[in-house]
Amino acid sequence: MPNEIYPRINIRSKNDLAKRISNKKLKTKDSLRLINDVLKNFDKYWHDSKASEPEKEKYIRSAAGNNLGNLLDLINKKVLAPHDQTLPYFIFGGISDRNHVLAAVNLLGNRRDRVFYKLDLKHFFEQIPQESVFCFFLKCGCSKRASILLSKLCCVPEGKKWTKGTKPVLARGFSTSPRLAVWCNLDTFQKLKWRVGKILKNYDFKISVYVDDIGISASRVDTETITKALNLSKKIIEAGNLKLNEKKTILPKSFSDTVEYLGLKLGRNKVYLGKATQSKLDRTIKARQKIGCTKETKESLKGLKVYRKYVNSINNSKTII
Protein backbone atom coordinates (compact mmCIF):
# COMPACT_ATOMS: atom_id res chain seq x y z
CA MET A 1 0.00 0.00 0.00
CA PRO A 2 1.48 3.41 -1.03
CA ASN A 3 2.85 5.72 1.65
CA GLU A 4 0.59 8.79 2.04
CA ILE A 5 3.29 11.37 1.33
CA TYR A 6 4.29 9.65 -1.93
CA PRO A 7 2.49 9.89 -5.29
CA ARG A 8 0.32 7.05 -6.54
CA ILE A 9 2.21 5.95 -9.63
CA ASN A 10 0.85 2.40 -9.58
CA ILE A 11 2.77 0.83 -12.45
CA ARG A 12 2.47 -2.93 -12.24
CA SER A 13 4.36 -4.26 -15.27
CA LYS A 14 6.41 -3.46 -18.35
CA ASN A 15 3.20 -3.38 -20.40
CA ASP A 16 1.70 -0.97 -17.89
CA LEU A 17 4.71 1.32 -18.28
CA ALA A 18 4.37 1.13 -22.06
CA LYS A 19 0.74 2.26 -21.81
CA ARG A 20 1.63 5.09 -19.43
CA ILE A 21 4.27 6.64 -21.70
CA SER A 22 2.37 6.17 -24.97
CA ASN A 23 0.72 9.03 -26.84
CA LYS A 24 -0.89 9.78 -30.20
CA LYS A 25 2.44 9.57 -31.99
CA LEU A 26 3.81 6.67 -29.96
CA LYS A 27 1.43 3.74 -29.76
CA THR A 28 1.60 1.27 -26.88
CA LYS A 29 3.20 -1.44 -29.03
CA ASP A 30 5.91 1.03 -30.09
CA SER A 31 6.45 2.06 -26.46
CA LEU A 32 6.93 -1.59 -25.52
CA ARG A 33 9.38 -2.02 -28.37
CA LEU A 34 11.28 1.04 -27.14
CA ILE A 35 11.50 -0.33 -23.59
CA ASN A 36 12.71 -3.74 -24.78
CA ASP A 37 15.35 -2.17 -27.01
CA VAL A 38 16.67 -0.03 -24.14
CA LEU A 39 16.84 -3.01 -21.80
CA LYS A 40 18.78 -4.96 -24.40
CA ASN A 41 21.20 -2.15 -25.29
CA PHE A 42 21.24 -0.15 -22.06
CA ASP A 43 25.02 0.08 -21.65
CA LYS A 44 25.47 1.09 -25.29
CA TYR A 45 23.07 3.99 -24.94
CA TRP A 46 24.83 6.04 -22.27
CA HIS A 47 28.30 7.50 -21.91
CA ASP A 48 30.30 9.82 -19.68
CA SER A 49 29.87 13.40 -20.88
CA LYS A 50 32.86 15.63 -21.60
CA ALA A 51 31.41 17.95 -18.95
CA SER A 52 32.30 15.37 -16.27
CA GLU A 53 34.80 16.32 -13.55
CA PRO A 54 36.82 13.17 -12.79
CA GLU A 55 39.03 15.05 -10.33
CA LYS A 56 35.88 15.76 -8.26
CA GLU A 57 34.51 12.25 -8.87
CA LYS A 58 31.55 13.76 -10.71
CA TYR A 59 30.59 11.90 -13.85
CA ILE A 60 27.76 13.36 -15.91
CA ARG A 61 25.96 10.67 -17.88
CA SER A 62 24.47 11.40 -21.28
CA ALA A 63 21.90 9.46 -23.27
CA ALA A 64 20.90 12.34 -25.50
CA GLY A 65 19.62 11.55 -28.96
CA ASN A 66 19.09 7.82 -28.53
CA ASN A 67 16.35 5.46 -27.33
CA LEU A 68 17.44 5.53 -23.69
CA GLY A 69 17.33 9.33 -23.64
CA ASN A 70 13.91 9.29 -25.30
CA LEU A 71 12.57 6.71 -22.84
CA LEU A 72 13.89 8.61 -19.82
CA ASP A 73 12.29 11.82 -21.11
CA LEU A 74 8.96 10.02 -21.44
CA ILE A 75 9.21 8.56 -17.92
CA ASN A 76 10.12 11.99 -16.57
CA LYS A 77 7.23 13.69 -18.36
CA LYS A 78 4.53 11.02 -18.08
CA VAL A 79 5.36 9.21 -14.82
CA LEU A 80 7.14 11.70 -12.52
CA ALA A 81 6.25 15.28 -13.54
CA PRO A 82 2.46 14.90 -13.10
CA HIS A 83 3.07 14.60 -9.33
CA ASP A 84 5.21 17.74 -8.90
CA GLN A 85 2.42 19.65 -7.18
CA THR A 86 2.16 17.03 -4.45
CA LEU A 87 5.66 17.90 -3.20
CA PRO A 88 5.93 20.20 -0.15
CA TYR A 89 6.06 23.95 -0.87
CA PHE A 90 9.73 24.23 0.20
CA ILE A 91 11.04 21.79 -2.43
CA PHE A 92 12.54 23.39 -5.56
CA GLY A 93 14.80 22.41 -8.46
CA GLY A 94 14.05 20.12 -11.40
CA ILE A 95 10.36 20.57 -10.69
CA SER A 96 7.72 22.34 -12.77
CA ASP A 97 7.34 26.05 -11.94
CA ARG A 98 9.77 25.91 -8.98
CA ASN A 99 13.07 27.42 -10.09
CA HIS A 100 16.07 28.80 -8.20
CA VAL A 101 14.74 32.36 -8.11
CA LEU A 102 11.57 31.22 -6.33
CA ALA A 103 13.71 29.13 -3.97
CA ALA A 104 15.68 32.25 -3.00
CA VAL A 105 12.56 34.39 -2.65
CA ASN A 106 11.08 31.73 -0.36
CA LEU A 107 13.80 32.51 2.21
CA LEU A 108 12.81 36.18 2.57
CA GLY A 109 10.94 37.12 5.74
CA ASN A 110 8.63 39.77 7.09
CA ARG A 111 10.89 40.76 9.99
CA ARG A 112 14.23 42.53 10.13
CA ASP A 113 17.62 41.30 11.37
CA ARG A 114 17.42 38.15 9.29
CA VAL A 115 20.02 35.36 9.50
CA PHE A 116 20.77 32.62 6.96
CA TYR A 117 22.77 29.42 6.72
CA LYS A 118 23.27 26.98 3.86
CA LEU A 119 24.08 23.28 3.68
CA ASP A 120 25.41 21.60 0.55
CA LEU A 121 25.00 17.87 -0.07
CA LYS A 122 28.19 16.29 -1.36
CA HIS A 123 27.89 14.14 -4.51
CA PHE A 124 24.13 14.12 -4.02
CA PHE A 125 23.13 11.90 -6.95
CA GLU A 126 25.94 9.44 -6.29
CA GLN A 127 24.73 9.08 -2.69
CA ILE A 128 21.41 7.63 -3.87
CA PRO A 129 21.77 3.89 -4.52
CA GLN A 130 19.53 2.00 -6.93
CA GLU A 131 17.95 0.34 -3.90
CA SER A 132 16.58 3.71 -2.75
CA VAL A 133 15.07 4.37 -6.19
CA PHE A 134 13.53 0.90 -6.11
CA CYS A 135 12.05 1.59 -2.66
CA PHE A 136 10.62 4.91 -3.86
CA PHE A 137 8.67 3.28 -6.68
CA LEU A 138 7.55 0.52 -4.31
CA LYS A 139 6.18 3.16 -1.91
CA CYS A 140 4.30 4.67 -4.85
CA GLY A 141 2.26 1.53 -5.36
CA CYS A 142 4.36 -0.01 -8.13
CA SER A 143 4.84 -3.78 -8.15
CA LYS A 144 8.22 -5.24 -7.22
CA ARG A 145 8.85 -6.15 -10.86
CA ALA A 146 7.99 -2.65 -12.12
CA SER A 147 10.05 -1.02 -9.36
CA ILE A 148 13.09 -3.07 -10.37
CA LEU A 149 12.56 -2.12 -14.02
CA LEU A 150 12.19 1.61 -13.37
CA SER A 151 15.10 1.82 -10.93
CA LYS A 152 17.34 -0.06 -13.38
CA LEU A 153 16.52 2.39 -16.17
CA CYS A 154 17.40 5.42 -14.00
CA CYS A 155 20.68 4.22 -12.47
CA VAL A 156 24.18 3.37 -13.65
CA PRO A 157 27.31 2.01 -11.90
CA GLU A 158 29.13 4.58 -9.77
CA GLY A 159 32.35 6.14 -11.07
CA LYS A 160 33.83 6.16 -14.55
CA LYS A 161 31.97 3.97 -17.02
CA TRP A 162 33.13 0.35 -17.14
CA THR A 163 34.69 0.55 -13.69
CA LYS A 164 34.30 -2.94 -12.27
CA GLY A 165 32.66 -3.74 -8.96
CA THR A 166 30.88 -0.42 -8.43
CA LYS A 167 27.31 -0.21 -7.14
CA PRO A 168 24.49 1.26 -9.25
CA VAL A 169 23.47 4.79 -8.22
CA LEU A 170 21.20 7.50 -9.55
CA ALA A 171 22.68 8.73 -12.83
CA ARG A 172 23.84 12.35 -12.73
CA GLY A 173 22.68 13.90 -16.00
CA PHE A 174 19.66 11.69 -16.73
CA SER A 175 16.46 13.73 -17.09
CA THR A 176 14.74 11.69 -14.37
CA SER A 177 17.43 12.26 -11.74
CA PRO A 178 16.53 15.67 -10.21
CA ARG A 179 12.98 14.57 -9.41
CA LEU A 180 14.02 11.13 -8.17
CA ALA A 181 16.78 12.64 -5.99
CA VAL A 182 14.18 14.72 -4.19
CA TRP A 183 11.59 11.96 -3.85
CA CYS A 184 14.15 9.43 -2.58
CA ASN A 185 15.13 11.80 0.24
CA LEU A 186 11.74 13.33 0.98
CA ASP A 187 11.56 11.73 4.43
CA THR A 188 14.83 13.43 5.40
CA PHE A 189 13.77 16.81 3.99
CA GLN A 190 10.39 16.61 5.74
CA LYS A 191 12.08 15.76 9.03
CA LEU A 192 14.51 18.65 8.54
CA LYS A 193 11.67 21.12 8.01
CA TRP A 194 9.63 19.81 10.94
CA ARG A 195 12.36 19.45 13.60
CA VAL A 196 14.37 22.58 12.75
CA GLY A 197 11.08 24.43 12.38
CA LYS A 198 10.25 23.57 15.99
CA ILE A 199 13.45 25.27 17.15
CA LEU A 200 12.93 28.35 14.98
CA LYS A 201 9.12 28.54 15.07
CA ASN A 202 9.13 31.92 16.86
CA TYR A 203 11.70 33.43 14.50
CA ASP A 204 9.89 33.54 11.13
CA PHE A 205 11.53 30.27 10.02
CA LYS A 206 11.93 29.61 6.27
CA ILE A 207 13.50 26.70 4.40
CA SER A 208 14.26 26.02 0.73
CA VAL A 209 15.61 22.76 -0.68
CA TYR A 210 16.97 23.21 -4.20
CA VAL A 211 18.18 19.73 -5.22
CA ASP A 212 21.42 19.57 -3.15
CA ASP A 213 21.42 23.13 -1.77
CA ILE A 214 19.52 23.64 1.49
CA GLY A 215 18.91 27.18 2.67
CA ILE A 216 17.44 28.09 6.08
CA SER A 217 16.67 31.57 7.38
CA ALA A 218 15.18 33.17 10.49
CA SER A 219 14.75 36.64 12.03
CA ARG A 220 15.88 38.15 15.33
CA VAL A 221 17.31 34.86 16.49
CA ASP A 222 20.10 34.62 19.06
CA THR A 223 23.41 32.91 18.30
CA GLU A 224 22.75 29.94 20.60
CA THR A 225 19.41 29.11 18.98
CA ILE A 226 20.57 29.39 15.36
CA THR A 227 23.66 27.31 16.18
CA LYS A 228 21.42 24.66 17.74
CA ALA A 229 19.33 24.64 14.55
CA LEU A 230 22.44 24.29 12.38
CA ASN A 231 23.82 21.37 14.40
CA LEU A 232 20.46 19.60 14.33
CA SER A 233 20.26 20.13 10.56
CA LYS A 234 23.60 18.39 10.12
CA LYS A 235 22.56 15.46 12.33
CA ILE A 236 19.30 14.93 10.41
CA ILE A 237 21.07 14.98 7.06
CA GLU A 238 23.73 12.55 8.22
CA ALA A 239 21.05 10.28 9.75
CA GLY A 240 19.48 10.20 6.28
CA ASN A 241 22.72 8.66 4.94
CA LEU A 242 23.69 11.85 3.15
CA LYS A 243 27.10 13.53 3.32
CA LEU A 244 27.67 17.26 3.63
CA ASN A 245 30.15 19.31 1.66
CA GLU A 246 31.64 21.29 4.52
CA LYS A 247 33.59 23.54 2.13
CA LYS A 248 30.36 24.86 0.65
CA THR A 249 28.51 25.14 3.94
CA ILE A 250 27.67 28.73 4.87
CA LEU A 251 27.56 29.25 8.62
CA PRO A 252 24.88 31.52 10.14
CA LYS A 253 25.28 34.94 8.58
CA SER A 254 23.26 38.16 8.66
CA PHE A 255 21.51 39.35 5.51
CA SER A 256 23.25 42.69 6.06
CA ASP A 257 26.60 40.96 5.43
CA THR A 258 25.74 40.20 1.79
CA VAL A 259 24.24 36.73 1.78
CA GLU A 260 23.85 34.78 -1.46
CA TYR A 261 21.81 31.67 -2.21
CA LEU A 262 21.84 29.99 -5.63
CA GLY A 263 23.64 32.97 -7.14
CA LEU A 264 21.17 35.55 -5.85
CA LYS A 265 21.70 38.13 -3.13
CA LEU A 266 19.11 38.00 -0.35
CA GLY A 267 17.84 41.43 0.64
CA ARG A 268 15.31 42.88 3.07
CA ASN A 269 12.24 42.26 0.90
CA LYS A 270 13.79 41.35 -2.45
CA VAL A 271 16.43 39.24 -4.13
CA TYR A 272 19.07 40.76 -6.38
CA LEU A 273 21.57 39.51 -8.94
CA GLY A 274 24.49 37.90 -7.16
CA LYS A 275 27.99 39.35 -7.28
CA ALA A 276 29.21 37.09 -10.11
CA THR A 277 26.15 37.66 -12.32
CA GLN A 278 26.09 41.42 -11.72
CA SER A 279 29.81 41.63 -12.50
CA LYS A 280 29.27 39.68 -15.72
CA LEU A 281 26.39 41.98 -16.68
CA ASP A 282 28.53 45.09 -16.08
CA ARG A 283 31.41 43.69 -18.16
CA THR A 284 29.10 42.68 -20.97
CA ILE A 285 27.46 46.13 -21.08
CA LYS A 286 30.90 47.73 -21.45
CA ALA A 287 31.91 45.21 -24.13
CA ARG A 288 28.68 45.90 -26.02
CA GLN A 289 29.55 49.60 -26.23
CA LYS A 290 32.83 48.92 -28.04
CA ILE A 291 33.14 49.05 -31.81
CA GLY A 292 33.16 45.61 -33.42
CA CYS A 293 31.17 43.96 -30.65
CA THR A 294 30.70 40.25 -31.39
CA LYS A 295 27.37 38.51 -31.91
CA GLU A 296 28.06 36.33 -28.86
CA THR A 297 28.43 39.44 -26.67
CA LYS A 298 25.15 40.86 -27.94
CA GLU A 299 23.34 37.59 -27.29
CA SER A 300 24.92 37.28 -23.84
CA LEU A 301 23.80 40.78 -22.90
CA LYS A 302 20.30 40.09 -24.13
CA GLY A 303 20.12 36.93 -22.04
CA LEU A 304 21.43 38.65 -18.91
CA LYS A 305 18.91 41.46 -19.26
CA VAL A 306 16.07 39.00 -19.70
CA TYR A 307 17.21 37.20 -16.55
CA ARG A 308 17.42 40.49 -14.59
CA LYS A 309 13.94 41.43 -15.79
CA TYR A 310 12.60 38.06 -14.65
CA VAL A 311 14.16 38.43 -11.19
CA ASN A 312 12.62 41.89 -10.88
CA SER A 313 9.23 40.58 -11.99
CA ILE A 314 9.31 37.93 -9.25
CA ASN A 315 10.25 40.61 -6.73
CA ASN A 316 7.26 42.68 -7.77
CA SER A 317 4.88 39.74 -7.72
CA LYS A 318 2.26 39.62 -4.99
CA THR A 319 3.04 35.92 -4.51
CA ILE A 320 6.11 36.70 -2.35
CA ILE A 321 4.18 38.68 0.26
Tab-separated table of C-alpha atoms in Angstrom:
chain	number	residue	atom	x	y	z
A	1	MET	CA	0.000	0.000	0.000
A	2	PRO	CA	1.477	3.407	-1.034
A	3	ASN	CA	2.850	5.721	1.649
A	4	GLU	CA	0.588	8.789	2.041
A	5	ILE	CA	3.293	11.370	1.327
A	6	TYR	CA	4.293	9.653	-1.927
A	7	PRO	CA	2.492	9.891	-5.292
A	8	ARG	CA	0.323	7.053	-6.541
A	9	ILE	CA	2.213	5.949	-9.634
A	10	ASN	CA	0.848	2.396	-9.578
A	11	ILE	CA	2.775	0.830	-12.455
A	12	ARG	CA	2.468	-2.933	-12.243
A	13	SER	CA	4.359	-4.259	-15.269
A	14	LYS	CA	6.414	-3.461	-18.354
A	15	ASN	CA	3.205	-3.377	-20.400
A	16	ASP	CA	1.702	-0.974	-17.890
A	17	LEU	CA	4.715	1.323	-18.276
A	18	ALA	CA	4.372	1.128	-22.060
A	19	LYS	CA	0.745	2.260	-21.812
A	20	ARG	CA	1.634	5.092	-19.429
A	21	ILE	CA	4.274	6.636	-21.703
A	22	SER	CA	2.373	6.168	-24.968
A	23	ASN	CA	0.721	9.030	-26.841
A	24	LYS	CA	-0.888	9.781	-30.204
A	25	LYS	CA	2.445	9.574	-31.993
A	26	LEU	CA	3.810	6.674	-29.961
A	27	LYS	CA	1.431	3.736	-29.762
A	28	THR	CA	1.603	1.265	-26.879
A	29	LYS	CA	3.204	-1.442	-29.031
A	30	ASP	CA	5.905	1.027	-30.087
A	31	SER	CA	6.448	2.058	-26.455
A	32	LEU	CA	6.933	-1.587	-25.525
A	33	ARG	CA	9.382	-2.021	-28.374
A	34	LEU	CA	11.276	1.042	-27.141
A	35	ILE	CA	11.504	-0.326	-23.588
A	36	ASN	CA	12.706	-3.739	-24.778
A	37	ASP	CA	15.346	-2.168	-27.007
A	38	VAL	CA	16.671	-0.026	-24.138
A	39	LEU	CA	16.837	-3.011	-21.795
A	40	LYS	CA	18.779	-4.957	-24.400
A	41	ASN	CA	21.196	-2.154	-25.289
A	42	PHE	CA	21.238	-0.148	-22.061
A	43	ASP	CA	25.022	0.077	-21.650
A	44	LYS	CA	25.474	1.091	-25.287
A	45	TYR	CA	23.069	3.990	-24.940
A	46	TRP	CA	24.829	6.038	-22.266
A	47	HIS	CA	28.300	7.503	-21.906
A	48	ASP	CA	30.299	9.824	-19.681
A	49	SER	CA	29.866	13.401	-20.878
A	50	LYS	CA	32.861	15.628	-21.595
A	51	ALA	CA	31.407	17.948	-18.947
A	52	SER	CA	32.300	15.371	-16.270
A	53	GLU	CA	34.797	16.323	-13.554
A	54	PRO	CA	36.817	13.166	-12.789
A	55	GLU	CA	39.026	15.051	-10.326
A	56	LYS	CA	35.878	15.755	-8.260
A	57	GLU	CA	34.510	12.254	-8.868
A	58	LYS	CA	31.549	13.763	-10.710
A	59	TYR	CA	30.589	11.899	-13.852
A	60	ILE	CA	27.757	13.359	-15.913
A	61	ARG	CA	25.962	10.668	-17.877
A	62	SER	CA	24.475	11.402	-21.277
A	63	ALA	CA	21.905	9.457	-23.267
A	64	ALA	CA	20.903	12.337	-25.496
A	65	GLY	CA	19.619	11.549	-28.965
A	66	ASN	CA	19.089	7.817	-28.533
A	67	ASN	CA	16.352	5.460	-27.333
A	68	LEU	CA	17.444	5.526	-23.691
A	69	GLY	CA	17.333	9.330	-23.638
A	70	ASN	CA	13.912	9.286	-25.301
A	71	LEU	CA	12.572	6.711	-22.843
A	72	LEU	CA	13.892	8.612	-19.822
A	73	ASP	CA	12.294	11.821	-21.111
A	74	LEU	CA	8.962	10.021	-21.441
A	75	ILE	CA	9.209	8.557	-17.924
A	76	ASN	CA	10.123	11.985	-16.568
A	77	LYS	CA	7.233	13.689	-18.357
A	78	LYS	CA	4.532	11.025	-18.078
A	79	VAL	CA	5.355	9.213	-14.816
A	80	LEU	CA	7.136	11.703	-12.520
A	81	ALA	CA	6.252	15.278	-13.543
A	82	PRO	CA	2.465	14.897	-13.100
A	83	HIS	CA	3.072	14.602	-9.333
A	84	ASP	CA	5.208	17.741	-8.905
A	85	GLN	CA	2.424	19.655	-7.181
A	86	THR	CA	2.163	17.027	-4.448
A	87	LEU	CA	5.656	17.905	-3.205
A	88	PRO	CA	5.934	20.197	-0.152
A	89	TYR	CA	6.063	23.950	-0.870
A	90	PHE	CA	9.726	24.233	0.198
A	91	ILE	CA	11.044	21.793	-2.434
A	92	PHE	CA	12.540	23.394	-5.563
A	93	GLY	CA	14.797	22.408	-8.463
A	94	GLY	CA	14.055	20.121	-11.403
A	95	ILE	CA	10.360	20.574	-10.687
A	96	SER	CA	7.716	22.339	-12.770
A	97	ASP	CA	7.338	26.052	-11.939
A	98	ARG	CA	9.768	25.907	-8.982
A	99	ASN	CA	13.069	27.418	-10.088
A	100	HIS	CA	16.073	28.798	-8.202
A	101	VAL	CA	14.737	32.356	-8.108
A	102	LEU	CA	11.574	31.222	-6.326
A	103	ALA	CA	13.713	29.133	-3.968
A	104	ALA	CA	15.684	32.249	-3.004
A	105	VAL	CA	12.558	34.394	-2.646
A	106	ASN	CA	11.083	31.733	-0.361
A	107	LEU	CA	13.800	32.513	2.209
A	108	LEU	CA	12.807	36.179	2.573
A	109	GLY	CA	10.939	37.118	5.739
A	110	ASN	CA	8.628	39.770	7.089
A	111	ARG	CA	10.893	40.763	9.992
A	112	ARG	CA	14.231	42.527	10.129
A	113	ASP	CA	17.622	41.302	11.373
A	114	ARG	CA	17.416	38.147	9.288
A	115	VAL	CA	20.015	35.360	9.502
A	116	PHE	CA	20.774	32.625	6.958
A	117	TYR	CA	22.773	29.419	6.715
A	118	LYS	CA	23.270	26.976	3.855
A	119	LEU	CA	24.083	23.283	3.680
A	120	ASP	CA	25.407	21.598	0.548
A	121	LEU	CA	24.999	17.875	-0.071
A	122	LYS	CA	28.193	16.292	-1.365
A	123	HIS	CA	27.888	14.138	-4.506
A	124	PHE	CA	24.126	14.122	-4.022
A	125	PHE	CA	23.128	11.902	-6.954
A	126	GLU	CA	25.942	9.440	-6.290
A	127	GLN	CA	24.733	9.076	-2.691
A	128	ILE	CA	21.412	7.634	-3.869
A	129	PRO	CA	21.770	3.887	-4.525
A	130	GLN	CA	19.528	2.000	-6.925
A	131	GLU	CA	17.949	0.339	-3.901
A	132	SER	CA	16.579	3.713	-2.752
A	133	VAL	CA	15.075	4.375	-6.192
A	134	PHE	CA	13.527	0.900	-6.113
A	135	CYS	CA	12.050	1.586	-2.663
A	136	PHE	CA	10.617	4.914	-3.856
A	137	PHE	CA	8.674	3.279	-6.676
A	138	LEU	CA	7.555	0.524	-4.313
A	139	LYS	CA	6.183	3.158	-1.910
A	140	CYS	CA	4.302	4.668	-4.850
A	141	GLY	CA	2.256	1.529	-5.364
A	142	CYS	CA	4.359	-0.012	-8.128
A	143	SER	CA	4.844	-3.775	-8.146
A	144	LYS	CA	8.223	-5.238	-7.220
A	145	ARG	CA	8.853	-6.153	-10.861
A	146	ALA	CA	7.989	-2.652	-12.121
A	147	SER	CA	10.053	-1.018	-9.359
A	148	ILE	CA	13.092	-3.066	-10.371
A	149	LEU	CA	12.560	-2.116	-14.023
A	150	LEU	CA	12.188	1.613	-13.365
A	151	SER	CA	15.104	1.819	-10.932
A	152	LYS	CA	17.336	-0.062	-13.375
A	153	LEU	CA	16.515	2.394	-16.169
A	154	CYS	CA	17.402	5.417	-14.005
A	155	CYS	CA	20.675	4.221	-12.466
A	156	VAL	CA	24.184	3.373	-13.654
A	157	PRO	CA	27.309	2.012	-11.901
A	158	GLU	CA	29.132	4.575	-9.771
A	159	GLY	CA	32.352	6.138	-11.072
A	160	LYS	CA	33.828	6.158	-14.547
A	161	LYS	CA	31.969	3.973	-17.017
A	162	TRP	CA	33.130	0.351	-17.145
A	163	THR	CA	34.695	0.551	-13.690
A	164	LYS	CA	34.298	-2.938	-12.271
A	165	GLY	CA	32.664	-3.737	-8.964
A	166	THR	CA	30.878	-0.424	-8.426
A	167	LYS	CA	27.312	-0.210	-7.138
A	168	PRO	CA	24.487	1.257	-9.254
A	169	VAL	CA	23.474	4.785	-8.223
A	170	LEU	CA	21.197	7.500	-9.550
A	171	ALA	CA	22.680	8.731	-12.829
A	172	ARG	CA	23.841	12.346	-12.726
A	173	GLY	CA	22.685	13.903	-16.001
A	174	PHE	CA	19.663	11.691	-16.731
A	175	SER	CA	16.458	13.733	-17.090
A	176	THR	CA	14.738	11.685	-14.371
A	177	SER	CA	17.434	12.259	-11.742
A	178	PRO	CA	16.532	15.672	-10.208
A	179	ARG	CA	12.979	14.573	-9.409
A	180	LEU	CA	14.018	11.134	-8.167
A	181	ALA	CA	16.780	12.635	-5.992
A	182	VAL	CA	14.178	14.723	-4.186
A	183	TRP	CA	11.590	11.958	-3.849
A	184	CYS	CA	14.149	9.428	-2.583
A	185	ASN	CA	15.128	11.805	0.244
A	186	LEU	CA	11.738	13.332	0.975
A	187	ASP	CA	11.557	11.730	4.426
A	188	THR	CA	14.828	13.430	5.404
A	189	PHE	CA	13.768	16.811	3.995
A	190	GLN	CA	10.392	16.609	5.740
A	191	LYS	CA	12.084	15.755	9.031
A	192	LEU	CA	14.510	18.651	8.538
A	193	LYS	CA	11.669	21.122	8.006
A	194	TRP	CA	9.631	19.808	10.938
A	195	ARG	CA	12.363	19.450	13.596
A	196	VAL	CA	14.368	22.578	12.745
A	197	GLY	CA	11.080	24.430	12.385
A	198	LYS	CA	10.247	23.574	15.991
A	199	ILE	CA	13.445	25.267	17.154
A	200	LEU	CA	12.931	28.350	14.982
A	201	LYS	CA	9.124	28.545	15.074
A	202	ASN	CA	9.130	31.915	16.858
A	203	TYR	CA	11.703	33.430	14.501
A	204	ASP	CA	9.888	33.539	11.131
A	205	PHE	CA	11.528	30.272	10.020
A	206	LYS	CA	11.926	29.608	6.270
A	207	ILE	CA	13.500	26.705	4.400
A	208	SER	CA	14.257	26.020	0.730
A	209	VAL	CA	15.608	22.764	-0.677
A	210	TYR	CA	16.967	23.208	-4.203
A	211	VAL	CA	18.179	19.732	-5.219
A	212	ASP	CA	21.419	19.567	-3.155
A	213	ASP	CA	21.416	23.132	-1.769
A	214	ILE	CA	19.516	23.636	1.485
A	215	GLY	CA	18.909	27.183	2.673
A	216	ILE	CA	17.441	28.089	6.080
A	217	SER	CA	16.671	31.572	7.380
A	218	ALA	CA	15.177	33.168	10.491
A	219	SER	CA	14.750	36.637	12.032
A	220	ARG	CA	15.885	38.155	15.327
A	221	VAL	CA	17.314	34.860	16.492
A	222	ASP	CA	20.103	34.618	19.057
A	223	THR	CA	23.406	32.908	18.296
A	224	GLU	CA	22.752	29.944	20.603
A	225	THR	CA	19.406	29.105	18.980
A	226	ILE	CA	20.570	29.386	15.365
A	227	THR	CA	23.662	27.305	16.178
A	228	LYS	CA	21.419	24.663	17.739
A	229	ALA	CA	19.327	24.643	14.549
A	230	LEU	CA	22.438	24.290	12.379
A	231	ASN	CA	23.815	21.371	14.399
A	232	LEU	CA	20.462	19.595	14.331
A	233	SER	CA	20.256	20.127	10.562
A	234	LYS	CA	23.597	18.387	10.118
A	235	LYS	CA	22.561	15.457	12.325
A	236	ILE	CA	19.301	14.928	10.414
A	237	ILE	CA	21.068	14.976	7.055
A	238	GLU	CA	23.731	12.549	8.224
A	239	ALA	CA	21.053	10.282	9.751
A	240	GLY	CA	19.480	10.199	6.282
A	241	ASN	CA	22.718	8.663	4.944
A	242	LEU	CA	23.690	11.852	3.150
A	243	LYS	CA	27.098	13.529	3.324
A	244	LEU	CA	27.666	17.264	3.627
A	245	ASN	CA	30.152	19.307	1.656
A	246	GLU	CA	31.638	21.292	4.519
A	247	LYS	CA	33.593	23.541	2.128
A	248	LYS	CA	30.356	24.862	0.647
A	249	THR	CA	28.508	25.139	3.940
A	250	ILE	CA	27.668	28.733	4.872
A	251	LEU	CA	27.563	29.247	8.622
A	252	PRO	CA	24.878	31.522	10.141
A	253	LYS	CA	25.280	34.942	8.579
A	254	SER	CA	23.262	38.160	8.661
A	255	PHE	CA	21.507	39.349	5.513
A	256	SER	CA	23.246	42.689	6.058
A	257	ASP	CA	26.600	40.964	5.434
A	258	THR	CA	25.743	40.197	1.787
A	259	VAL	CA	24.239	36.731	1.777
A	260	GLU	CA	23.846	34.778	-1.460
A	261	TYR	CA	21.815	31.674	-2.207
A	262	LEU	CA	21.836	29.989	-5.628
A	263	GLY	CA	23.640	32.971	-7.144
A	264	LEU	CA	21.168	35.555	-5.851
A	265	LYS	CA	21.698	38.127	-3.128
A	266	LEU	CA	19.108	37.998	-0.348
A	267	GLY	CA	17.839	41.432	0.636
A	268	ARG	CA	15.307	42.877	3.075
A	269	ASN	CA	12.236	42.257	0.898
A	270	LYS	CA	13.787	41.351	-2.451
A	271	VAL	CA	16.429	39.236	-4.131
A	272	TYR	CA	19.072	40.761	-6.376
A	273	LEU	CA	21.570	39.514	-8.941
A	274	GLY	CA	24.488	37.900	-7.161
A	275	LYS	CA	27.989	39.351	-7.278
A	276	ALA	CA	29.208	37.091	-10.111
A	277	THR	CA	26.151	37.659	-12.315
A	278	GLN	CA	26.092	41.422	-11.716
A	279	SER	CA	29.806	41.634	-12.499
A	280	LYS	CA	29.275	39.684	-15.722
A	281	LEU	CA	26.391	41.977	-16.683
A	282	ASP	CA	28.525	45.093	-16.083
A	283	ARG	CA	31.410	43.688	-18.155
A	284	THR	CA	29.098	42.683	-20.972
A	285	ILE	CA	27.458	46.127	-21.075
A	286	LYS	CA	30.901	47.729	-21.451
A	287	ALA	CA	31.905	45.210	-24.129
A	288	ARG	CA	28.683	45.898	-26.016
A	289	GLN	CA	29.549	49.602	-26.232
A	290	LYS	CA	32.826	48.918	-28.036
A	291	ILE	CA	33.141	49.049	-31.806
A	292	GLY	CA	33.160	45.615	-33.423
A	293	CYS	CA	31.170	43.957	-30.655
A	294	THR	CA	30.695	40.248	-31.387
A	295	LYS	CA	27.370	38.508	-31.912
A	296	GLU	CA	28.059	36.332	-28.858
A	297	THR	CA	28.432	39.435	-26.668
A	298	LYS	CA	25.152	40.858	-27.944
A	299	GLU	CA	23.340	37.589	-27.287
A	300	SER	CA	24.920	37.279	-23.842
A	301	LEU	CA	23.801	40.784	-22.901
A	302	LYS	CA	20.298	40.092	-24.134
A	303	GLY	CA	20.116	36.929	-22.037
A	304	LEU	CA	21.427	38.652	-18.909
A	305	LYS	CA	18.907	41.463	-19.259
A	306	VAL	CA	16.073	38.995	-19.700
A	307	TYR	CA	17.211	37.204	-16.547
A	308	ARG	CA	17.419	40.494	-14.592
A	309	LYS	CA	13.940	41.427	-15.794
A	310	TYR	CA	12.602	38.058	-14.648
A	311	VAL	CA	14.159	38.426	-11.188
A	312	ASN	CA	12.618	41.888	-10.880
A	313	SER	CA	9.229	40.580	-11.989
A	314	ILE	CA	9.315	37.931	-9.246
A	315	ASN	CA	10.250	40.610	-6.727
A	316	ASN	CA	7.259	42.677	-7.773
A	317	SER	CA	4.876	39.742	-7.717
A	318	LYS	CA	2.264	39.619	-4.994
A	319	THR	CA	3.042	35.917	-4.514
A	320	ILE	CA	6.113	36.704	-2.352
A	321	ILE	CA	4.177	38.681	0.259
